[in-house]
Amino acid sequence: MVVKRPKTGSLLPTPSAKHANRARRGRPTKRRASVSSKPTTSSDSVAAVTRDSARAPSPATLTKQQVARRLRAHAAAGQVVTAKWLQEHDPITYRGAHAHFGGIASARTHAGVAPPSSAFWSQERVINELRRIQRRERVRITSHALSAAGYQGLLSAIYVIIGSVPRARRLAGIPDPGYHPPDTIHRWDEDSVISEIRARYRRKQSLASAKVPLTLREAAGRYCGGWRAAIEMAGFDYESIRLHRRAWTREELIALVRDTVKSREGRTDALSLSKLVESSHRAIRRLFGGLRGALLAAGIDPAIGRKRASSEWSSNAALVAALRAYVARNPPPTSGQLFKSRLGRQAVFRFGSREAVIRNIGVSRWSPRRTRPVPSADEVVRWLQERHRSGHHMSCDATKREEPRLVYACFRRFGAWRAAMHAAGLGELIGGRAAMKAAGLGALVRRQRPTK
């Protein structure tokens, strides 16, 4: 028989600790009439945190220090503080962490309860942690139970270092927990399938076949003849809930082209016809060979599709005035922003080239925002040497995270990170930790040799 145990929770400061804090601050302590000798369980601590949290009407009632203290209390109780666990057991602290720190990760780092990184774990530590969890008898040593209990870091370390949870159990000497039957077994029939579909619709959940549980989809196929039939039996339109549209027909494409041409008439800001029917390009090519064939099938002159919409800048003077107003903004646009806009494309079409557009704007008025030039080879070498003297890690990945412009300049000037490092006289640092360790070992050996 499987005995359900309460979930682990956080422990609040004991009354004696509260009295000590009051006495330290010079406040009178309030003594209770009697203190129960009953040991505090984890469920009682979770309830205490919940009752204390319920008195706080908003995250603003918790200061940053209070949020950090609550996180430390949860961690001291042996709980891995995850966002999911806080949402379920301590929502006020969860909202306070987001309000003051911007997220759970930053709050855990500030409180000093962040989960250990992958470099922390070793095979011995993984085995000891599994044995500790087994002695406490709170979590079954399975991948699903460890993940649900918040031991994602331990589970990742198991897969990376050991390979699998069963092998980790064997190394730790933990017996196989065996099959754990579910609390309830859902018995499906036609009515229950339709009821579950309607319940998902009320909960505003997706009814697409790829987004529903596998058991529901298989039950629909068994009792209703398929997912489409189950959706229609529940009173919904299958075409409106599917993620991918069914294949276009010739009649639908002809109607689409006619409606698009009609909606484009008389509009000066309308996009090109090919842009408006871009979502159905593949079907148009498959059935008509291209947009021209679709226009001919719809009885429309193909020249209409090539006609440009009339420009809102009727004269060159109006166009130049609009260009000068556009480049006078603060901050000024870059060349790419100008010539990718509709105004810039129209100016290039009207004046013939980008240089002609700049001449019409006026060189004195043309002041685009420019990017910083790529450093020269000598500047890259000095930059690398300065980074090495500062004690930073000299791998390409670490430098790319901290100074991406330096890595970009190395590839632009030298073609590769290795060539740039050799040019800076730092070639012995290439090769990762093993090469660095060997280089350091060689330096120690040379230092220990007796001088002649």
XYZ file of C-alpha atoms in Angstrom:
452
model
C 0.000 0.000 0.000
C 1.324 3.412 -1.020
C 1.044 6.022 1.704
C 0.695 9.584 0.514
C 2.888 12.000 2.364
C 2.482 15.748 2.570
C 4.555 17.891 0.252
C 7.604 19.629 1.616
C 7.211 23.251 2.490
C 8.924 26.185 4.094
C 9.581 26.819 7.780
C 8.907 30.220 9.308
C 11.040 31.609 12.173
C 10.153 30.031 15.517
C 8.546 32.126 18.305
C 11.789 32.025 20.283
C 13.647 33.540 17.324
C 11.012 36.255 17.058
C 11.379 37.084 20.774
C 15.141 37.201 20.430
C 14.851 39.615 17.517
C 12.447 41.845 19.491
C 14.783 41.844 22.500
C 17.730 42.715 20.274
C 15.809 45.720 18.907
C 14.756 46.817 22.389
C 11.084 45.912 21.988
C 9.081 44.071 24.638
C 8.455 40.441 23.855
C 4.999 38.951 23.911
C 4.983 35.623 25.733
C 2.435 33.050 24.773
C 0.332 31.256 27.360
C 1.488 27.833 26.287
C 3.595 26.411 23.502
C 2.626 23.077 22.030
C 5.312 20.453 22.094
C 3.923 18.872 18.929
C 6.644 18.822 16.270
C 6.011 21.065 13.279
C 5.434 19.155 10.078
C 6.178 20.385 6.583
C 2.449 20.699 5.798
C 1.989 22.873 8.902
C 4.855 25.118 7.773
C 3.320 25.502 4.315
C -0.008 26.373 5.905
C 1.726 28.916 8.155
C 3.386 30.574 5.170
C 0.066 30.575 3.319
C -1.776 32.136 6.272
C 0.936 34.746 6.664
C 0.862 35.402 2.909
C -2.934 35.698 2.843
C -2.719 38.736 5.140
C -0.636 40.560 2.516
C -3.055 42.105 0.007
C -0.445 42.890 -2.670
C 3.240 42.218 -3.498
C 4.067 45.744 -2.297
C 3.480 44.604 1.325
C 6.579 42.382 1.048
C 9.871 44.220 0.929
C 12.948 42.880 -0.822
C 14.346 41.724 2.522
C 11.138 39.874 3.372
C 11.112 38.116 -0.005
C 14.742 37.064 0.481
C 14.021 35.800 4.034
C 11.077 33.717 2.814
C 13.185 32.178 0.054
C 15.932 31.312 2.561
C 13.344 29.760 4.882
C 12.037 27.557 2.067
C 15.567 26.516 1.139
C 16.444 25.801 4.799
C 13.475 23.417 4.934
C 15.076 21.376 2.154
C 12.850 22.628 -0.654
C 14.253 23.484 -4.088
C 12.673 26.895 -4.695
C 11.255 26.829 -8.220
C 8.732 29.132 -9.862
C 6.164 26.332 -10.119
C 6.507 25.411 -6.448
C 6.184 29.055 -5.322
C 3.082 29.567 -7.467
C 1.413 26.606 -5.773
C 2.555 27.055 -2.157
C 3.595 30.691 -1.644
C 2.057 32.943 -4.346
C 2.696 36.163 -2.396
C 6.452 35.514 -2.356
C 6.248 34.582 -6.047
C 4.615 37.907 -6.918
C 6.975 39.809 -4.624
C 9.997 38.235 -6.349
C 8.699 39.402 -9.705
C 7.852 42.863 -8.348
C 11.235 43.543 -6.694
C 13.704 41.396 -8.655
C 12.031 40.896 -12.030
C 11.989 37.104 -11.776
C 12.578 34.040 -9.613
C 16.156 33.495 -10.827
C 17.301 36.975 -9.765
C 15.500 36.645 -6.424
C 17.167 33.298 -5.686
C 20.581 34.726 -6.570
C 20.001 37.707 -4.251
C 18.875 35.407 -1.421
C 21.756 33.011 -1.986
C 19.550 29.977 -2.616
C 20.208 29.507 -6.327
C 20.438 25.829 -7.361
C 23.987 24.586 -7.913
C 25.347 24.761 -11.439
C 26.325 21.743 -13.490
C 29.959 22.236 -12.453
C 28.896 21.582 -8.836
C 27.721 18.032 -9.502
C 29.864 14.911 -9.590
C 28.943 11.246 -9.545
C 29.633 11.023 -5.823
C 27.493 14.063 -5.026
C 24.634 12.785 -7.196
C 24.671 9.436 -5.399
C 24.810 11.064 -1.950
C 21.902 13.354 -2.833
C 19.797 10.404 -4.016
C 20.540 8.516 -0.794
C 19.588 11.578 1.260
C 16.262 11.869 -0.575
C 15.678 8.138 -0.121
C 16.348 8.332 3.653
C 13.832 11.150 4.002
C 11.267 9.011 2.098
C 9.589 12.042 0.601
C 10.096 11.454 -3.131
C 10.132 8.303 -5.227
C 13.433 7.999 -7.100
C 11.980 8.231 -10.596
C 12.451 10.878 -13.269
C 8.806 12.015 -13.109
C 8.731 12.220 -9.298
C 12.077 14.045 -9.060
C 10.969 16.591 -11.679
C 7.603 17.148 -9.973
C 9.335 17.667 -6.609
C 11.579 20.394 -8.009
C 14.843 18.438 -8.377
C 15.382 19.433 -12.014
C 19.041 20.285 -11.411
C 19.711 16.880 -9.871
C 17.818 15.163 -12.676
C 19.880 16.981 -15.322
C 23.082 16.012 -13.530
C 21.946 12.372 -13.499
C 21.426 12.370 -17.265
C 24.716 14.178 -17.972
C 27.023 12.375 -15.524
C 25.476 8.927 -15.010
C 23.203 8.490 -18.017
C 19.855 7.372 -16.603
C 17.842 7.278 -13.383
C 17.796 3.417 -13.132
C 21.600 3.314 -13.360
C 21.855 6.063 -10.735
C 19.581 4.018 -8.432
C 21.797 0.951 -8.868
C 24.972 2.936 -8.077
C 23.308 4.439 -4.984
C 22.019 1.044 -3.820
C 18.382 2.171 -3.953
C 15.821 -0.514 -4.844
C 13.546 -0.101 -7.829
C 10.401 1.699 -6.604
C 8.259 -0.376 -8.945
C 5.098 0.624 -10.742
C 3.078 3.348 -9.045
C -0.562 3.108 -10.159
C -2.357 6.403 -10.774
C -4.824 7.702 -8.224
C -7.676 7.617 -10.717
C -8.146 5.808 -14.019
C -10.266 7.685 -16.549
C -12.835 5.474 -18.219
C -13.710 6.966 -21.601
C -16.864 6.670 -23.653
C -18.521 8.809 -26.305
C -20.221 11.154 -23.825
C -17.080 11.699 -21.742
C -15.028 12.517 -24.866
C -17.555 15.152 -25.989
C -17.822 16.556 -22.449
C -14.037 16.893 -22.198
C -13.871 18.687 -25.572
C -16.535 21.180 -24.468
C -14.753 21.651 -21.131
C -11.505 22.468 -22.934
C -13.376 25.027 -25.031
C -14.804 26.659 -21.873
C -11.298 26.800 -20.398
C -10.146 28.497 -23.642
C -7.714 25.687 -24.418
C -6.792 24.679 -27.938
C -8.865 21.991 -29.608
C -6.320 21.250 -32.346
C -5.405 17.568 -32.471
C -1.715 18.323 -31.856
C -2.526 20.319 -28.676
C -4.799 17.895 -26.815
C -3.668 15.005 -24.563
C -2.895 11.749 -26.316
C -5.418 9.814 -24.227
C -8.244 12.145 -25.294
C -7.264 11.966 -28.969
C -7.042 8.159 -28.889
C -10.391 7.907 -27.077
C -11.954 10.127 -29.749
C -10.639 7.812 -32.442
C -11.959 4.757 -30.622
C -15.425 5.952 -29.595
C -16.242 8.731 -32.102
C -14.508 7.578 -35.264
C -11.741 10.196 -35.250
C -10.853 13.623 -33.905
C -12.702 15.477 -36.661
C -15.866 13.486 -35.986
C -15.565 14.137 -32.233
C -15.183 17.891 -32.800
C -18.252 17.995 -35.038
C -20.250 15.881 -32.570
C -19.357 18.427 -29.867
C -20.859 21.180 -32.041
C -17.697 22.932 -33.314
C -16.397 23.695 -36.797
C -13.330 21.576 -37.442
C -11.914 23.947 -40.084
C -11.859 26.827 -37.601
C -9.875 24.948 -34.944
C -7.257 23.162 -37.064
C -3.757 24.631 -37.081
C -3.074 24.045 -40.790
C -5.580 25.055 -43.422
C -6.794 22.420 -45.838
C -5.636 22.584 -49.471
C -6.932 25.451 -51.616
C -9.313 24.767 -54.498
C -9.357 26.604 -57.859
C -12.649 28.303 -57.044
C -11.375 29.571 -53.681
C -8.200 30.973 -55.203
C -10.095 32.728 -58.024
C -12.454 34.306 -55.461
C -9.451 35.348 -53.345
C -7.719 37.032 -56.298
C -10.882 38.875 -57.305
C -11.528 40.133 -53.766
C -7.892 41.245 -53.396
C -7.938 43.201 -56.679
C -11.240 44.817 -55.725
C -9.975 45.843 -52.251
C -6.837 47.351 -53.820
C -8.694 49.689 -56.179
C -8.447 53.405 -55.386
C -5.981 52.985 -52.496
C -2.719 54.902 -52.579
C -1.102 53.011 -49.687
C -1.991 49.514 -50.891
C 0.719 46.864 -51.121
C 1.482 45.045 -54.346
C -0.864 42.296 -55.432
C 1.802 39.608 -54.944
C 2.292 40.758 -51.336
C -1.427 40.651 -50.604
C -1.759 37.030 -51.785
C 1.595 35.918 -50.368
C 0.007 33.376 -48.006
C -1.396 31.417 -50.980
C 1.582 31.668 -53.357
C 2.337 27.955 -53.200
C -1.227 26.980 -54.060
C -1.349 29.571 -56.882
C 1.834 28.153 -58.415
C 0.540 24.611 -58.048
C -2.859 25.233 -59.683
C -2.197 28.141 -62.090
C 1.556 28.253 -62.585
C 1.812 31.729 -61.101
C -0.085 34.948 -60.344
C -0.505 35.759 -64.065
C -2.338 32.466 -64.654
C -4.586 33.114 -61.616
C -5.483 36.597 -62.946
C -6.314 35.188 -66.380
C -8.475 32.467 -64.810
C -10.316 35.155 -62.820
C -10.925 37.211 -65.988
C -8.644 40.079 -64.907
C -6.051 41.813 -67.056
C -2.594 40.739 -65.752
C -1.342 44.306 -66.283
C -3.377 45.341 -63.223
C -1.110 43.267 -61.027
C 1.937 45.164 -62.284
C 0.448 48.633 -61.830
C 1.998 50.666 -59.063
C -0.210 52.477 -56.602
C -0.238 56.200 -57.157
C 2.325 57.997 -55.021
C 1.194 60.264 -52.217
C 4.097 62.568 -53.147
C 2.783 64.020 -56.369
C 5.859 66.141 -57.152
C 9.598 65.906 -56.654
C 9.522 68.937 -54.354
C 7.017 67.229 -52.050
C 9.119 64.066 -52.067
C 12.322 65.963 -51.198
C 10.522 67.827 -48.386
C 9.333 64.522 -46.955
C 12.867 63.104 -47.181
C 14.380 66.107 -45.391
C 11.769 65.865 -42.628
C 12.466 62.129 -42.287
C 16.250 62.507 -41.919
C 15.876 65.482 -39.512
C 14.375 63.256 -36.829
C 16.100 62.734 -33.504
C 17.766 60.269 -33.402
C 18.487 60.374 -37.133
C 17.711 57.185 -39.086
C 20.417 54.990 -40.550
C 20.831 54.593 -44.296
C 19.258 51.155 -44.105
C 16.205 52.454 -42.271
C 15.692 55.213 -44.854
C 16.085 53.152 -48.004
C 14.069 50.196 -46.647
C 11.078 52.435 -45.930
C 8.397 53.151 -48.525
C 9.585 56.763 -48.729
C 13.161 55.695 -49.479
C 12.109 53.109 -52.080
C 9.916 55.677 -53.825
C 12.799 58.191 -53.808
C 15.218 55.672 -55.348
C 12.606 54.811 -58.011
C 12.009 58.515 -58.729
C 15.635 59.744 -58.759
C 17.401 56.626 -60.008
C 19.931 55.798 -57.262
C 20.734 56.302 -53.610
C 23.459 58.820 -54.451
C 20.928 60.907 -56.373
C 18.559 60.781 -53.401
C 21.312 62.046 -51.067
C 22.178 64.859 -53.503
C 18.526 65.966 -53.569
C 18.310 65.898 -49.789
C 21.468 67.998 -49.558
C 24.831 66.872 -48.223
C 24.642 69.396 -45.368
C 21.281 67.959 -44.262
C 22.309 64.315 -44.694
C 23.577 63.061 -41.319
C 22.601 59.413 -40.895
C 23.383 57.520 -37.722
C 26.549 55.575 -38.424
C 27.810 52.380 -36.817
C 31.258 52.199 -35.262
C 33.976 51.112 -37.714
C 35.609 47.739 -37.303
C 38.865 48.042 -35.303
C 42.116 47.633 -37.206
C 44.390 44.609 -36.809
C 46.715 46.480 -34.418
C 43.759 47.608 -32.311
C 42.480 44.013 -32.149
C 45.896 42.794 -30.962
C 46.061 45.463 -28.255
C 42.473 44.666 -27.239
C 43.288 40.951 -26.818
C 46.449 41.647 -24.828
C 44.581 44.058 -22.556
C 41.867 41.463 -21.962
C 44.513 38.880 -21.062
C 46.243 41.272 -18.627
C 42.881 41.967 -16.958
C 42.540 38.275 -16.078
C 39.549 37.464 -18.276
C 38.988 34.063 -19.823
C 40.475 33.960 -23.317
C 38.238 31.352 -24.961
C 36.229 32.404 -27.998
C 32.884 31.537 -26.371
C 33.588 33.497 -23.181
C 34.797 36.527 -25.150
C 31.751 36.383 -27.427
C 29.449 36.504 -24.403
C 31.280 39.463 -22.840
C 32.685 41.391 -25.826
C 31.036 40.291 -29.084
C 32.509 43.233 -31.001
C 36.034 41.943 -30.269
C 35.220 38.480 -31.650
C 33.624 40.034 -34.742
C 36.750 42.176 -35.300
C 39.001 39.107 -34.916
C 37.128 37.251 -37.650
C 37.029 40.321 -39.896
C 40.750 41.143 -39.590
C 42.335 37.699 -39.151
C 39.746 35.240 -40.447
C 39.647 33.112 -37.285
C 39.961 33.394 -33.509
C 43.069 31.161 -33.484
C 44.907 33.418 -35.962
C 44.080 36.527 -33.929
C 45.323 34.885 -30.715
C 48.610 33.885 -32.394
C 49.012 37.444 -33.724
C 48.602 38.757 -30.164
C 51.231 36.312 -28.826
C 48.623 34.321 -26.873
C 48.657 31.121 -28.929
C 49.534 28.948 -25.914
C 46.112 29.726 -24.420
C 44.281 28.035 -27.295
C 42.974 24.528 -26.680
C 40.714 24.885 -23.678
C 41.361 23.933 -20.086
C 43.624 20.979 -20.882
C 46.064 23.143 -22.841
C 45.967 25.863 -20.189
C 46.592 23.275 -17.454
C 49.483 21.780 -19.418
C 50.979 25.215 -19.993
C 50.680 26.024 -16.278
C 52.223 22.658 -15.359
C 55.130 23.275 -17.718
C 55.729 26.666 -16.137
C 55.824 25.094 -12.666
C 58.293 22.425 -13.823
C 60.566 25.051 -15.348
C 60.377 27.073 -12.151
C 61.389 24.067 -9.993
C 64.431 23.174 -12.102
C 67.689 24.088 -10.380
C 69.656 26.822 -12.045
C 73.151 25.954 -13.198
